[in-house]
Coordinates of C-alpha atoms in Angstrom, one line a residue:
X1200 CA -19.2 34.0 167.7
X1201 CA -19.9 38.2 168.8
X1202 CA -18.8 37.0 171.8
X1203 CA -15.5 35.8 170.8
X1204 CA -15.0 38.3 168.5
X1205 CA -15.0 41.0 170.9
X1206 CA -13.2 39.7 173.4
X1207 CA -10.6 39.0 170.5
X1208 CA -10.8 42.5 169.6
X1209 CA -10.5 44.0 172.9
X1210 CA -7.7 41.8 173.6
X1211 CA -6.1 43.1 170.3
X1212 CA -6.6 46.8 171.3
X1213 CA -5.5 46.5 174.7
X1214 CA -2.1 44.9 173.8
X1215 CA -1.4 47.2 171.0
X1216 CA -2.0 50.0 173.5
X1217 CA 0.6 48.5 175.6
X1218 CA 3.3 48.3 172.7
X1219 CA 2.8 51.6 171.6
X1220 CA 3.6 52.9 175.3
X1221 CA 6.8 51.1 174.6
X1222 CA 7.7 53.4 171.2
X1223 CA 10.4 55.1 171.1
X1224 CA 9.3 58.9 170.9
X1225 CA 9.2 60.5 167.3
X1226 CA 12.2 62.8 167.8
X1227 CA 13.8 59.4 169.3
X1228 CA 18.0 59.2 170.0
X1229 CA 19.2 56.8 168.3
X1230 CA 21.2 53.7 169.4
X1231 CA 24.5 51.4 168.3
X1232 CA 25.0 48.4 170.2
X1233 CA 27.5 45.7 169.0
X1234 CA 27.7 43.1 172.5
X1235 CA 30.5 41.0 170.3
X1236 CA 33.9 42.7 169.8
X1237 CA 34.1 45.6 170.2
X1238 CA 31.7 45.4 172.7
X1239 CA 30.3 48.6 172.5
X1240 CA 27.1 51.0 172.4
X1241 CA 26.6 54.3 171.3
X1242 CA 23.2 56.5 172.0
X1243 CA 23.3 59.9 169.4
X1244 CA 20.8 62.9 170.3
X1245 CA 21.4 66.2 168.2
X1246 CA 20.4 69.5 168.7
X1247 CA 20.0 72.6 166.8
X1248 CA 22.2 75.1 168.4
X1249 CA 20.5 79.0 167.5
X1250 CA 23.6 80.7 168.1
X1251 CA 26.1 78.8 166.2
X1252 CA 23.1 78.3 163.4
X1253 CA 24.5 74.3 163.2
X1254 CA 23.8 71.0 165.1
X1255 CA 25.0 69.6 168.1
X1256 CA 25.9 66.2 168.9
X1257 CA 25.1 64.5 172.4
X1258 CA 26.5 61.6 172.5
X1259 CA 26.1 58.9 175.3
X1260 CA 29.2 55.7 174.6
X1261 CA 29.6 52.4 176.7
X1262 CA 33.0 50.1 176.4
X1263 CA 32.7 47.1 177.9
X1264 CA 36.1 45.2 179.0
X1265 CA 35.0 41.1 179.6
X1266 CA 38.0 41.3 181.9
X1267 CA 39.1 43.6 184.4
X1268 CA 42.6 44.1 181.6
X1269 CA 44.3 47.2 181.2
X1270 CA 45.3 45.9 177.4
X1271 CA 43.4 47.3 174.6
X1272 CA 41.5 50.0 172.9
X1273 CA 38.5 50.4 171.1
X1274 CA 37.2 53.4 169.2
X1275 CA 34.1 54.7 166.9
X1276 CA 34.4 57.5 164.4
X1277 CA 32.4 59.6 162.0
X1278 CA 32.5 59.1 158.8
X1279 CA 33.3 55.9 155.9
X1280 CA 36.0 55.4 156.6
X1281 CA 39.2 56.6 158.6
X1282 CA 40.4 59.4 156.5
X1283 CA 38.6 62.3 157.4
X1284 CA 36.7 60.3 159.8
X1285 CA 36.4 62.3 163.6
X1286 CA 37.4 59.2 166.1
X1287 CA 36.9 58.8 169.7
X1288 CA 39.0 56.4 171.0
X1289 CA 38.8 54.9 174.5
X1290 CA 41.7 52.6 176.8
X1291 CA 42.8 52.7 180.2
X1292 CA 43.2 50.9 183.3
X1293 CA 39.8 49.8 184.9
X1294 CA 41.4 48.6 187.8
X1295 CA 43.0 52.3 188.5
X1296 CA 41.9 55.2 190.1
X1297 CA 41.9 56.8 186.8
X1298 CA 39.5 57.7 184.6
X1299 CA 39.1 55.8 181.1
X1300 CA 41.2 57.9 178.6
X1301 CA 38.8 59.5 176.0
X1302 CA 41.3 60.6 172.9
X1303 CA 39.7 62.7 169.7
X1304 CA 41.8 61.7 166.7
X1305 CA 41.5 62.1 162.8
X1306 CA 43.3 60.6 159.7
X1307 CA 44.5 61.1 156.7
X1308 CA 43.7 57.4 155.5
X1309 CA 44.5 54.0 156.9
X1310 CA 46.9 54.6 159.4
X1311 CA 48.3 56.3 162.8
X1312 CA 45.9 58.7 163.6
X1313 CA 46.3 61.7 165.1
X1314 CA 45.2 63.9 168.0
X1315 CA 42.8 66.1 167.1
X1316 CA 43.1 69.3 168.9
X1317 CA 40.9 72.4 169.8
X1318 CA 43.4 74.8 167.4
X1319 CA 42.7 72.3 164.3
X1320 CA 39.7 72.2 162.0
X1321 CA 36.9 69.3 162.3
X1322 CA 37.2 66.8 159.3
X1323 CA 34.8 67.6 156.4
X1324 CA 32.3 64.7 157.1
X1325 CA 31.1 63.7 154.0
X1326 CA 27.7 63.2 153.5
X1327 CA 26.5 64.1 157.1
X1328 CA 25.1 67.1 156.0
X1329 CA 23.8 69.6 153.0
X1330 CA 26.1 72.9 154.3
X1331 CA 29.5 72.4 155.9
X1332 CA 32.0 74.9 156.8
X1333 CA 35.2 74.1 158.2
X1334 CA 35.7 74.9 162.2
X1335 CA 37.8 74.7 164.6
X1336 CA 36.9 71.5 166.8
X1337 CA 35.1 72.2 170.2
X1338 CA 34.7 68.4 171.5
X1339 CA 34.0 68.0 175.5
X1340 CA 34.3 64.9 177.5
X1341 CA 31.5 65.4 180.1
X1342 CA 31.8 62.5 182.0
X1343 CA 34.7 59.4 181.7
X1344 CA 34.0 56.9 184.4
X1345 CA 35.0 53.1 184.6
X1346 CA 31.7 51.6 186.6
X1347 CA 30.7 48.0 186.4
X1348 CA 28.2 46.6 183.3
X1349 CA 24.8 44.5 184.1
X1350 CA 26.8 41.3 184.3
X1351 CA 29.5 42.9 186.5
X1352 CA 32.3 43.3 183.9
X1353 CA 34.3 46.6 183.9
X1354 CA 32.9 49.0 181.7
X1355 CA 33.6 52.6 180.6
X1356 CA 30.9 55.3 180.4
X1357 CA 31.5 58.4 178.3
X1358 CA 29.4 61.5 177.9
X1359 CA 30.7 63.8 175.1
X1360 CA 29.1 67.1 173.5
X1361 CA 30.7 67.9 170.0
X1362 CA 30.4 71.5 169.7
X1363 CA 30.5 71.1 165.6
X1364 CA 29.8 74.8 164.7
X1365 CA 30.3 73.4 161.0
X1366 CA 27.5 71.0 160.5
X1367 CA 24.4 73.1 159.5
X1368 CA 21.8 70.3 158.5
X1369 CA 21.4 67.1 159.0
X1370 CA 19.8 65.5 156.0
X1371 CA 21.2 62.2 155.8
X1372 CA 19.3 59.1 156.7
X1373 CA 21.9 56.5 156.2
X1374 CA 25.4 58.4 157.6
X1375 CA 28.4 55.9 157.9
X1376 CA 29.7 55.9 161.1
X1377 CA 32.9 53.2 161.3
X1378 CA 34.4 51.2 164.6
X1379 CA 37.8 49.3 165.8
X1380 CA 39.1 47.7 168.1
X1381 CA 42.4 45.9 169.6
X1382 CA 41.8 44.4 172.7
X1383 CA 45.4 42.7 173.0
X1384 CA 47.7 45.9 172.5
X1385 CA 49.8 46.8 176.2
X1386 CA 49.9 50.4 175.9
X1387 CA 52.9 51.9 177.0
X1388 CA 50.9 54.9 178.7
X1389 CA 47.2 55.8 178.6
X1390 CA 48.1 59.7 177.7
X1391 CA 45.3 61.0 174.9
X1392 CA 48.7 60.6 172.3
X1393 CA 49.2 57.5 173.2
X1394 CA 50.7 55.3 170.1
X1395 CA 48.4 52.5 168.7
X1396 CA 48.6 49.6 167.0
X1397 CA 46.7 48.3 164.0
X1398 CA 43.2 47.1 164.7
X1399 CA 42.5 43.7 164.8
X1400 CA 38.9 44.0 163.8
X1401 CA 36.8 46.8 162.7
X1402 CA 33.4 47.3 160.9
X1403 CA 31.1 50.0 160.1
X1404 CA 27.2 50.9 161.1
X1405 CA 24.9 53.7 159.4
X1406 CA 22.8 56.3 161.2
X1407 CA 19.6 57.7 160.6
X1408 CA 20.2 61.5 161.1
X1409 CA 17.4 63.2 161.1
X1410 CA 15.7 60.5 163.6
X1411 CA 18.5 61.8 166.2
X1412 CA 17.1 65.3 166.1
X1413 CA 16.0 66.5 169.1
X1414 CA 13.2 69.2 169.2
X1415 CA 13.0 72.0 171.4
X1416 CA 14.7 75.2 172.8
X1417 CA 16.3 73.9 175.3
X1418 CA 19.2 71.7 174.4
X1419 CA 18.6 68.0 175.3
X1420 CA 19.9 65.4 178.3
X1421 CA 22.7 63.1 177.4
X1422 CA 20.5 59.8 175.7
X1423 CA 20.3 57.0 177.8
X1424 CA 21.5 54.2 176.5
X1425 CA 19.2 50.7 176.5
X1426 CA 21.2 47.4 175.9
X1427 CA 18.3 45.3 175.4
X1428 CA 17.0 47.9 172.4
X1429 CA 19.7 47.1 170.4
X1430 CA 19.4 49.1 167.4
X1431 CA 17.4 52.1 167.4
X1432 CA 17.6 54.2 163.8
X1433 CA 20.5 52.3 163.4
X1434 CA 22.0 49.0 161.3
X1435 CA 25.3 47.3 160.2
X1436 CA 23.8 47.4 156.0
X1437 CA 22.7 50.8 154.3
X1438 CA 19.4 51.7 155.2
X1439 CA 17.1 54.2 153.4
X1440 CA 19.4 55.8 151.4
X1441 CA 21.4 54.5 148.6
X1442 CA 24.6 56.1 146.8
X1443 CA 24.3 57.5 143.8
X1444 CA 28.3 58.4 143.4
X1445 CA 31.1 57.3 145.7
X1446 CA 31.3 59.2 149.0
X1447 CA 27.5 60.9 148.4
X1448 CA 24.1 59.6 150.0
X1449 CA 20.8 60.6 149.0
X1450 CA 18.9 62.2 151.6
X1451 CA 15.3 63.0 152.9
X1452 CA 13.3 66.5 153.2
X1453 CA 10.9 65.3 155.6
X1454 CA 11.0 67.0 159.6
X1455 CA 12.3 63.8 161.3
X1456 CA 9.8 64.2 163.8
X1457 CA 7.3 64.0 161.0
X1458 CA 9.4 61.4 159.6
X1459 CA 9.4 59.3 162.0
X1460 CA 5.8 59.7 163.3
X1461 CA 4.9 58.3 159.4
X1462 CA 7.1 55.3 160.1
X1463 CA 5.2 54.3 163.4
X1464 CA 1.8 54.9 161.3
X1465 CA 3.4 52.1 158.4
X1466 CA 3.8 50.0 161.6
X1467 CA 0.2 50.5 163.0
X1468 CA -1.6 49.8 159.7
X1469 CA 0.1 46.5 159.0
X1470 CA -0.5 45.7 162.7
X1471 CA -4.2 46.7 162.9
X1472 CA -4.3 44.3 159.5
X1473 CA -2.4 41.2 160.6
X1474 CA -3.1 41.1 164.4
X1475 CA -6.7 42.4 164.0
X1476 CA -9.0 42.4 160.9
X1477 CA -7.2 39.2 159.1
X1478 CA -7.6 36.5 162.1
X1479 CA -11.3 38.6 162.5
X1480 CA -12.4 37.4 158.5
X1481 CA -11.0 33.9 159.6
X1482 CA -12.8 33.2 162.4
X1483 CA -15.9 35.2 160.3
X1484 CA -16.0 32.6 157.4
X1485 CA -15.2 29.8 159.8
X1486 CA -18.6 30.5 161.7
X1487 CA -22.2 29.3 161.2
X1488 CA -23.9 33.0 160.9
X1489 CA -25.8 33.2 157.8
X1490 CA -23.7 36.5 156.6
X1491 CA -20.3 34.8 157.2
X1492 CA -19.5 35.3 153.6
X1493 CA -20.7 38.8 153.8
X1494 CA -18.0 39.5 157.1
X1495 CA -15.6 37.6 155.8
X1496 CA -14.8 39.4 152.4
X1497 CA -15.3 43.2 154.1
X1498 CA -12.9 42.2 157.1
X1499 CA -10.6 40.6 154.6
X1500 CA -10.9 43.2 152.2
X1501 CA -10.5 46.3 154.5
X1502 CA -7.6 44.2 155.7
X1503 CA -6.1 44.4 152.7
X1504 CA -6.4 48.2 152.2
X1505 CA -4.6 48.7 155.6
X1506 CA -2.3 46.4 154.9
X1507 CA -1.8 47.9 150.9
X1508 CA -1.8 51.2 152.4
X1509 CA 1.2 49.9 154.8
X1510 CA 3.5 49.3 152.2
X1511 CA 3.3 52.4 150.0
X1512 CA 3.7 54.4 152.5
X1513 CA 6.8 52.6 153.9
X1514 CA 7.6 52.5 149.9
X1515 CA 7.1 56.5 149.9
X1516 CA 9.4 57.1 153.0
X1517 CA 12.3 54.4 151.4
X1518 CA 14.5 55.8 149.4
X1519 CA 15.9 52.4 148.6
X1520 CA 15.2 48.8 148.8
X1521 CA 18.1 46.6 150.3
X1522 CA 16.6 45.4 153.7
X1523 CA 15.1 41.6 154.1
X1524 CA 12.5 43.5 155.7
X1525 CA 11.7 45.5 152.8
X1526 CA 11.5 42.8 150.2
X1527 CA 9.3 40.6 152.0
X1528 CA 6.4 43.2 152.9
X1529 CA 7.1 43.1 148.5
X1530 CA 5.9 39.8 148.8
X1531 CA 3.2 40.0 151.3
X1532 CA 2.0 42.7 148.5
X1533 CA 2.1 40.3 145.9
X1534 CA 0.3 37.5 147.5
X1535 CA -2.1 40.0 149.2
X1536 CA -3.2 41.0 145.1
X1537 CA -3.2 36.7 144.2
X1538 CA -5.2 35.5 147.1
X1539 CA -7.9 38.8 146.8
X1540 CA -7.8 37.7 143.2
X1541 CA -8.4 34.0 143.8
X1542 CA -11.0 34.5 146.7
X1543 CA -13.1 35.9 143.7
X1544 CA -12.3 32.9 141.7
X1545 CA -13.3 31.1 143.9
X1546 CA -16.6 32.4 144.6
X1547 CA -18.2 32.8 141.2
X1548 CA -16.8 28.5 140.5
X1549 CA -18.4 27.7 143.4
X1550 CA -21.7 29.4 142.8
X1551 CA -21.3 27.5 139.5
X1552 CA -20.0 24.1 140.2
X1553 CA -21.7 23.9 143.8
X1554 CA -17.9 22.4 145.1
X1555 CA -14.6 23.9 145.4
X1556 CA -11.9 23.3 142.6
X1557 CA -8.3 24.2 143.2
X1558 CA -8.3 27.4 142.9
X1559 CA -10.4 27.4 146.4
X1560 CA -7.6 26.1 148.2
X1561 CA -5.1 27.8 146.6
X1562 CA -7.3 31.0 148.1
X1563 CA -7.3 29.0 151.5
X1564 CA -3.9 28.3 151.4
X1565 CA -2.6 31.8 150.3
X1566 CA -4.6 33.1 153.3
X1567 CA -3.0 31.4 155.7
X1568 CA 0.5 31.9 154.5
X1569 CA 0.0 35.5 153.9
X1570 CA -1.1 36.2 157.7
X1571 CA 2.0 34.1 158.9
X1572 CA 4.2 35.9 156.6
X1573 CA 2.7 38.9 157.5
X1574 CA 3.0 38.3 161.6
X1575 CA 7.0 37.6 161.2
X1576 CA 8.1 40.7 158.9
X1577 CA 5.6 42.4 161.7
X1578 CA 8.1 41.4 164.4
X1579 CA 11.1 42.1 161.9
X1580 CA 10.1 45.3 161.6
X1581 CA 9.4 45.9 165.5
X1582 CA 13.2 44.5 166.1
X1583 CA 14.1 47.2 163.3
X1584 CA 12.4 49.9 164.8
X1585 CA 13.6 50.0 168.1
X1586 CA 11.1 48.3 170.0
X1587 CA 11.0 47.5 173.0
X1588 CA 11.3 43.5 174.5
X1589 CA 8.1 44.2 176.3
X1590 CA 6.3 45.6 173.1
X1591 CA 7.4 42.4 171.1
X1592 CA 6.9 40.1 173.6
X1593 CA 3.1 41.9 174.1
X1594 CA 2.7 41.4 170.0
X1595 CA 4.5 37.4 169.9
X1596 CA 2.0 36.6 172.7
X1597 CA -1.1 38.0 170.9
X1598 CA 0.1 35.9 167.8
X1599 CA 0.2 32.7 170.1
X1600 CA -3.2 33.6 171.2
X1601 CA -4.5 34.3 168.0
X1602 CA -3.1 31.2 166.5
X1603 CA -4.4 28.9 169.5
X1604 CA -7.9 30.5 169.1
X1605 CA -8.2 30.2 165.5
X1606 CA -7.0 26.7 165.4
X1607 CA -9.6 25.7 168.5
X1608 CA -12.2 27.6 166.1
X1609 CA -11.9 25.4 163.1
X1610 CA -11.6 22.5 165.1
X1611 CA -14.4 22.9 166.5
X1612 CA -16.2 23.7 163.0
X1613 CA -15.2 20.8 161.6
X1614 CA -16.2 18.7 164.5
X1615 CA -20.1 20.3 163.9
X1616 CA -20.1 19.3 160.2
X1617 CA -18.5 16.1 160.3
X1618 CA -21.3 15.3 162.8
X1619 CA -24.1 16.8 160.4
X1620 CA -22.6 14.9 157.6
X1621 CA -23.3 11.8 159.7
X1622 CA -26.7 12.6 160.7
X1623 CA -27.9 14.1 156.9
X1624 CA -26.2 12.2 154.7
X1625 CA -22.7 12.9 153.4
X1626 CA -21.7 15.3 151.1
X1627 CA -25.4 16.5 151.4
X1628 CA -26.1 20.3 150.6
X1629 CA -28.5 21.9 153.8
X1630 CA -30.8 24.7 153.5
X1631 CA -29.8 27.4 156.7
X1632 CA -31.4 30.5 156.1
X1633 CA -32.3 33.4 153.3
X1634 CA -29.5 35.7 152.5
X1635 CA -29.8 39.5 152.6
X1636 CA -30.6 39.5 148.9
X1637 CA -33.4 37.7 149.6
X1638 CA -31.5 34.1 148.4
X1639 CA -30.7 31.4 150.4
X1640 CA -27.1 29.8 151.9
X1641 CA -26.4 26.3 152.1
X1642 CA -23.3 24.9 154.0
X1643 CA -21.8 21.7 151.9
X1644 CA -21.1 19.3 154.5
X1645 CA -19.1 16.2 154.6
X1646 CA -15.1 15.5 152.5
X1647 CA -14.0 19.1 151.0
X1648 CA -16.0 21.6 153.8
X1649 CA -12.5 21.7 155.8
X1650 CA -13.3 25.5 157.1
X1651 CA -16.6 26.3 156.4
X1652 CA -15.9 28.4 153.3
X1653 CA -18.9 26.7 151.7
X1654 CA -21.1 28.9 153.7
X1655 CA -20.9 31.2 150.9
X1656 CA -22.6 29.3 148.6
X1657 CA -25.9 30.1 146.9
X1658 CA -29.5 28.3 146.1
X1659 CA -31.0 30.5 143.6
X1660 CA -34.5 29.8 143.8
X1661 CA -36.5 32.0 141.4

């Protein structure tokens, strides 16, 4: 069993070392990507310009076309909604010479909007920040290319630096940012004024802020944009924050590099409790050493207190419940307190009774469920961090393993005491060694053992 157990653990350890080499770095960018309509991703990296005392936004965008069409536009935009939202909108004529048309607009509220030009004042973003002063707008296209997409399709690939001059902190952790698009409208000219139809579809996305901050005196590289990422620091519902009036968010104090170091630490407990120490106390009580009982409930319990320890500290850093995500690792709390609870139960009616009852396989069976409950919020919470494909795909294959191993382990346990039932008599109790209290363990073999549990059991012989 050592044996296994090791190689289990060094398994564990080596492919957690491999998906945290895929983490996105605590003062991460973070990342939009919608590949339906509009077909579009956005990468957002901010910097704290010294000489302008405010923030500045690096922003990385990708339009993809599915057709090689000059028809259409799509744009994304600061803010809740289009009035007083800051919108870049993008159209033009892949199969030109020219450069995709990147045009800065505003609005008053749900209608034409309009250019937005250096002589007028930025928008007052609401909620983006604790201090804002108005400002004249200082927004630079870097780069506007048309260049072909991973499956060949025409795609443009803007770099812009907003300049904001107005934005002083960046507090909030759940900014709306909003999107359109019309991808049947025949401009009549691909001028930054150009006149544009209604949208056919539109939508909105909310922005962790603080997680886009980048640290450092220098100001930072335009962020890289990864498709297969997804959402980094991003989603489509509210995230952390929630409301309290119309048009407000609550915000966080933490440094987002602290921030979101604490968020990758809620990630490594509950991994080092479901991928390591939880299959370790099954495979523990599952054995035939004479302190399985004793392994068992420390792995199990020090699982726990990771796990436990988890969830208030994702608890402390939330500043509201409304993810799927959220209210299972709620669950996974409350069964983690019934099946500790009947695991005790379970132990002092056993000593009594000498068999299990039902509370026994209510512990067994909370177990199990638990640690598969536990493994798929795990990979929810991977997807909603950001990770990686190879990170998750290094954590879904350990899972496999795990599962394969602990399922060959109490096979092969059973197999053992189905055969001693045969040779001792069934159902007969069977003396295997003294306990560290100076008792002695018996294993119940025969209809009920089905995991070796009854290995805690007790002869008191005084």
């Amino acid at each position: 069993m050592y044996a296994l157990i090791s190689r289990l653990s060094l398994l564990t350890l080596y492919l957690a070392a491999l998906l945290f080499s895929t983490l996105p770095p605590a003062s991460a960018d973070v990342q939009f990507c919608k590949p339906n309509p509009p077909h579009l991703c956005l990468a957002l990296s901010t910097y704290e310009n010294t000489t302008s005392a405010s923030h500045d936004f690096y922003l990385s965008l990708t339009f993809r076309r599915p057709t090689a069409s000059p028809l259409g536009w799509t744009a994304v935009g600061i803010g809740s909604s289009m009035a007083g939202a800051v919108m870049i909108v993008v159209y033009g004529d892949p199969a030109s010479s020219e450069p995709p048309t990147v045009s800065i607009r505003t609005a008053t509220g749900h209608r034409q909007p309009t250019l937005l030009s250096a002589a007028d004042e930025l928008p007052a973003l609401t909620g983006l920040a604790s201090e804002f002063t108005r400002d004249k707008a200082d927004i630079r296209v870097v780069r506007s290319v048309w260049e072909p997409s991973t499956d060949k399709a025409p795609q443009a690939t803007i770099s812009l630096l907003l300049y904001s001059r107005s934005v002083k902190s960046l507090l909030s952790t759940s900014q709306p940012w909003i999107w359109a698009v019309n991808p049947m409208q025949e401009l009549s000219s691909f001028g930054p004024d150009a006149n544009l139809n209604i949208h056919t579809s539109n939508g909105r996305f909310f922005v962790d802020m603080p997680r886009s901050f980048s640290p450092g005196d220098l100001p930072p590289d335009f962020p890289i944009i990864y498709p297969s990422k997804l959402n980094i620091g991003t989603s489509e519902s509210p995230m952390w924050d929630k409301p309290s009036q119309p048009g407000t968010t609550t915000t966080s104090t933490l440094n987002p590099a602290l921030r979101a170091n604490l968020w990758h630490l809620h990630g490594l407990l509950m991994s080092i409790s479901f991928l390591l120490l939880f299959p370790l106390g099954i495979l523990a009580i599952a054995s035939s050493s004479p302190r399985a009982f004793t392994y068992h409930w420390k792995l199990q319990l020090l699982a726990s207190v990771f796990a436990l320890l988890g969830i208030t500290l994702a608890i402390t850093l939330s500043t509201a419940i409304v993810l799927v995500h959220q209210y299972v690792g709620f669950l996974v709390a409350v069964l983690l307190f019934l099946q500790v609870t009947a695991g005790y139960r379970h132990h002092v009616l056993f000593l009594r009774y000498k068999h299990r009852t039902w509370i026994s396989q209510t512990h067994i069976w909370l177990g199990r469920s638990v640690v598969v409950i536990g493994w798929m919020n795990l990979v929810a919470g991977m997807l909603r961090g950001g990770y990686g494909k190879l990170g998750i795909g290094a954590v879904e294959l350990l899972m496999v393993l795990e599962m394969i191993v602990l399922v060959l382990w109490l096979v092969r346990k059973w197999t053992r005491m189905r055969k001693t039932a045969g040779e001792g008599g069934k159902g007969a109790p069977q003396i295997v060694t003294r306990g560290e209290d100076g008792e002695e363990y018996f294993a119940l073999v025969g209809e009920g053992d089905e995991d070796g549990e009854e290995d805690e059991g007790k002869v008191n012989r005084e």
